[in-house]
Amino acid sequence: MMPVFKTPFNGYSVRFSPFYESRLAVATAQNFGILGNGRVHVIDLAPTGPVINELVAFDTADGVYDVAWSESHDSVLVAAIADGSIKVYDTALPPQSNPVRSLKEHAREVHGLDYNPTRRDSFLSASWDDSIKLWTLDRPASLRTFREHAYCVYSVAWNPKHADVFASASGDCTVRIWDVREPGSTMIIPGHEHEILSCDWNKYDECLIATASVDKSIKIWDVRNYRVPVSVLNGHGYAVRKIKFSPHRRNLLVSCSYDMTVCLWDFMVEDALVGRYDHHTEFAVGVDLSVLVDGLMASTGWDELVYVWQQGMDPRAS
Amino acid sequence: MSMRELVTGGAACAVPGSSSSSSNPLGALANALIGSSSKTQGVLKEIPNATAASPHPQFYSHAADPVAALPGSELDRPFLQSNAQGSDFIRGFRAADANGFADAWEEIQRQPPFDPLAAPAPPIQPTLDGPPQRVLSSFLHSFVDSSRSGVPLHPTPLPLLGLSQGDKQCIRDRSSIMARHIFADRSEEFINAQVNALLSSLEIENDIHARGPMPGRFRELEDYWNESQGVMKPGAHAADGWVTEFSQNRIHHGDPDTWAHSFEQQHGAGGWASEFEQEQAQLTSVDQMRGGNMQSLAAIQQTRMLAHTLSQNGDPKFQNSKFLQFVSKMSRGELIIDDNQVKPASENWATEYQQQYNRGASWADEFAQNEVFRGPDQWANEFGAERLQQESVDDQWVNEFSKLHVDDWAEEFGRQVGEGTLGDGSSDWANSYDEFLNEQIAAKQRSDASRGVYVFSDMNPYVGHPNPLKEGQELFRKGLLSEAVLALEAEVMKNPENAEGWRLLGITHAENDDDQQAIAAMMRAQEADPTNLEVLLALGVSHTNELEQSAALKYLYGWLRHHPKYGTLAPPELADSLYYADVARLFNEAAQMSPEDADVHIVLGVLYNLSREYDKAIASFQTALKLKPNDYSLWNKLGATQANSVQSADAILAYQQALDLKPNYVRAWANMGISYANQGMYEESIRYYVRALAMNPKADNAWQYLRISLSCVSRNDMVEACDSRNLEVLQKEFPL
């Protein structure tokens, strides 16, 4: 039941399509993203049987660290490239027409992307050049650059309710909350003592934000009172690389870590760790939850495997 | 460290892996900034409304023209050309990919459904040809297999690399950033060291050094500066935006200090200024490391460190992690990039090594004498490059001014300058002092990193020797210290629980003037045998040298407790709260119990050094020497104590005794130099340092002392030779 997809390079990120329940995009990079090529895979779960078919793949000159599906066009996705560029691909076009755009402004690796789910017309990029940029697909240049972080920005996440608000997670140990209508950040949460690698908003309470850090912990914050975290989730043995709130259950979130596991948490209960998935044999660096299918999860890692499974099942069961 | 010369057990002995929590200057700003959300409208461009979500979007219909003009669009071709920076490596990768990689990919595709639960494939013989991807992958597999079966992988001399400047920068930057995530449990210093090990093996540092300081941190401040000045960025669309900005700003503001200063004024000295200092310190340290003139061959030596880290994590998943193995292999030169292909390095390393370095004379002699080849322990020198700066200047001054605490220096220095006591040399001293100040922070940051972890030499001809311990003991007796180190390393690799092997290894390093390795080895010895008296004494001495009183007392008290004769003197409950007076009292009782036991007097001498009662310490050592007149290390201890007690002339006599007994005692030669320098006889001191270095070119401390003495006699011409470690020139100029 649980399909697996093998990528030639090391997995970096996996995202479910917001339009097709069986479709995913995977970002991969050669040589663990340190040096070499990259490839974006668009894959489909077969309607029958535990099989994943590749729809199309796009090669890049440098590693691909993240992908994000367009919220407005079902065939369009954007990819974060280690050479500092952002590539826009349209799976409906033949390979030779792709990428349809290359947006090169970041001076360093682009590490995170997030497409605005409410306005659907714009997306953000987070880069190791310490900046965040705001883009729309109808312009060749970015609309804005947000420069306040003092170190690499690893991830950005739009607020699910307020179309102009987003959060950014940085190696400067802060999460910043921004409103694109404001000139600077509106809030700084010094969330961890170590680098913060990922952040995400709760999909049901627009004031809750989760942060994942090199300090191995995940913290849940209420932006109305951020001096003390709402909850601290301990259980990962190494840096937590990515976190994602469930689109279906208020208190559920999923994380993946350099400890090679994917963990499922309920941040409102005392024993917050709901499930631990031990299927990857290298660092687990990409994880996502399907918006369209409740409980459908996907993960990827440096073991060059993409797993898609239903929550509660063993990802390796086939 | 004023008693560094006292050492026979080495100096650095801090708890390794002390974690450093990131400083968070931004946190300080948080309060000030929060709540300032006045809803200013119209400052920024509104995002245009979404175009209708037609199934086939229009947004790229005009793609051909504007997109083509975008920077970076030239990259967007299937199987892309190399980028503008000219990446030979990538190009090679791609060229190979064009045919071979597609095959590899098809291979993967041809076997659906992929079964991750299938048993691992049988060991693959490494393929020497084919596309790099396949070669790389097969070697990762073979590496996994070899690590499982415990077959040691043979390291090799550093290979030729085909990395372009851009590739190197990629590897440097990315591995630095990633290492901070992966080695999260380790301190910043440790991570820096790890990354440095990787990079230096790939010969990355020296080349990039030519490009000046790492732009990262400076640029950041630059940005803040711009923002604080209300300067709107000109689009920043150019690919090299910040570079341009940076240089513009440089011209504009002239001296970077100017803007830093203004910046400080604007934001207050507390937060950002301190950040700036930190960054400066970091830059200094990076420069220092790069400036370390790391030799490629020597660089591989560092890499055991990486392997060691990997082995520290008990999780078999981690030990089998291909990524960690990849990094480790790259850094050890076992994977090479040659002709733009990732290849394993050749296996016949031993032969090559012999051919290259063995020229008729015995390997050992060659090894000891050849100043071009700087030997397997080079890592430690380079690694400790920061430490020696601190230490040597430290020692020199402390000796000179007798017992000054480091913190009092500035004051003392000012006073002495005021009184004119420094004479003509004062400008040189001032320079040294400045250097010291600049480097001390950086040194402090990283000094812990290199402590406590024993790093093995890579190319070790004694691996596989039937009885390396015996061989090592023999070499040690002959005074072939560097050679003995290799044999003893082979021994403890074979028998990691052999306390005697570790102990002798520690002693050898100490006598060879390599304190960090000495300490690391002694700590391993103590792990293997917690009650070994010699080990406890050595560790006590080491900590005394570091002026770490509590640690020193702990080991010295341990010595007493585990001693068959004096164990009864030491009440176990005392161990919880050790005070100097108690321990000293106990040892005095022991000395009364058996006045003929030289060891007790030695410990007393060490203890009195700890309390800086040098006269008593000298008396104790002299008593011990009456009982053990042939203990060369004891003569060295006496000399060091006398030097500390401003009796440098006596010290020289004591060192001479040590050298008469053991002519290859590198540390005593160096100590002689120190004593001469302390008496202002710099010319003589230089000769002794050079002599010590001729015997062990890896004695980093001695290089540092030498440099100071050279500047004191204004031999700037020779300072250069010193910096480039050109022993030939120095020996010719300063024969002993």
mmCIF file of N, CA, C and O in Angstrom, chain A residues 72 138 172 273 316:
data_model
loop_
_atom_site.group_PDB
_atom_site.id
_atom_site.type_symbol
_atom_site.label_atom_id
_atom_site.label_comp_id
_atom_site.label_asym_id
_atom_site.label_seq_id
_atom_site.Cartn_x
_atom_site.Cartn_y
_atom_site.Cartn_z
ATOM 1 N N SER A 72 -2.211 28.917 -7.738
ATOM 2 C CA SER A 72 -3.167 29.414 -8.722
ATOM 3 C C SER A 72 -3.187 28.598 -10.014
ATOM 4 O O SER A 72 -4.179 28.572 -10.722
ATOM 5 N N ASP A 138 4.191 37.339 -12.600
ATOM 6 C CA ASP A 138 4.052 38.223 -13.751
ATOM 7 C C ASP A 138 5.123 39.307 -13.788
ATOM 8 O O ASP A 138 5.071 40.204 -14.606
ATOM 9 N N ASP A 172 19.917 33.078 12.754
ATOM 10 C CA ASP A 172 20.262 34.051 13.790
ATOM 11 C C ASP A 172 19.462 33.806 15.069
ATOM 12 O O ASP A 172 19.455 34.641 15.965
ATOM 13 N N LEU A 273 4.418 13.316 21.745
ATOM 14 C CA LEU A 273 4.898 12.518 20.610
ATOM 15 C C LEU A 273 3.878 11.432 20.274
ATOM 16 O O LEU A 273 3.706 10.462 21.011
ATOM 17 N N ARG A 316 7.179 1.773 5.395
ATOM 18 C CA ARG A 316 7.933 0.766 4.641
ATOM 19 C C ARG A 316 7.077 -0.414 4.218
ATOM 20 O O ARG A 316 7.493 -1.240 3.423
#
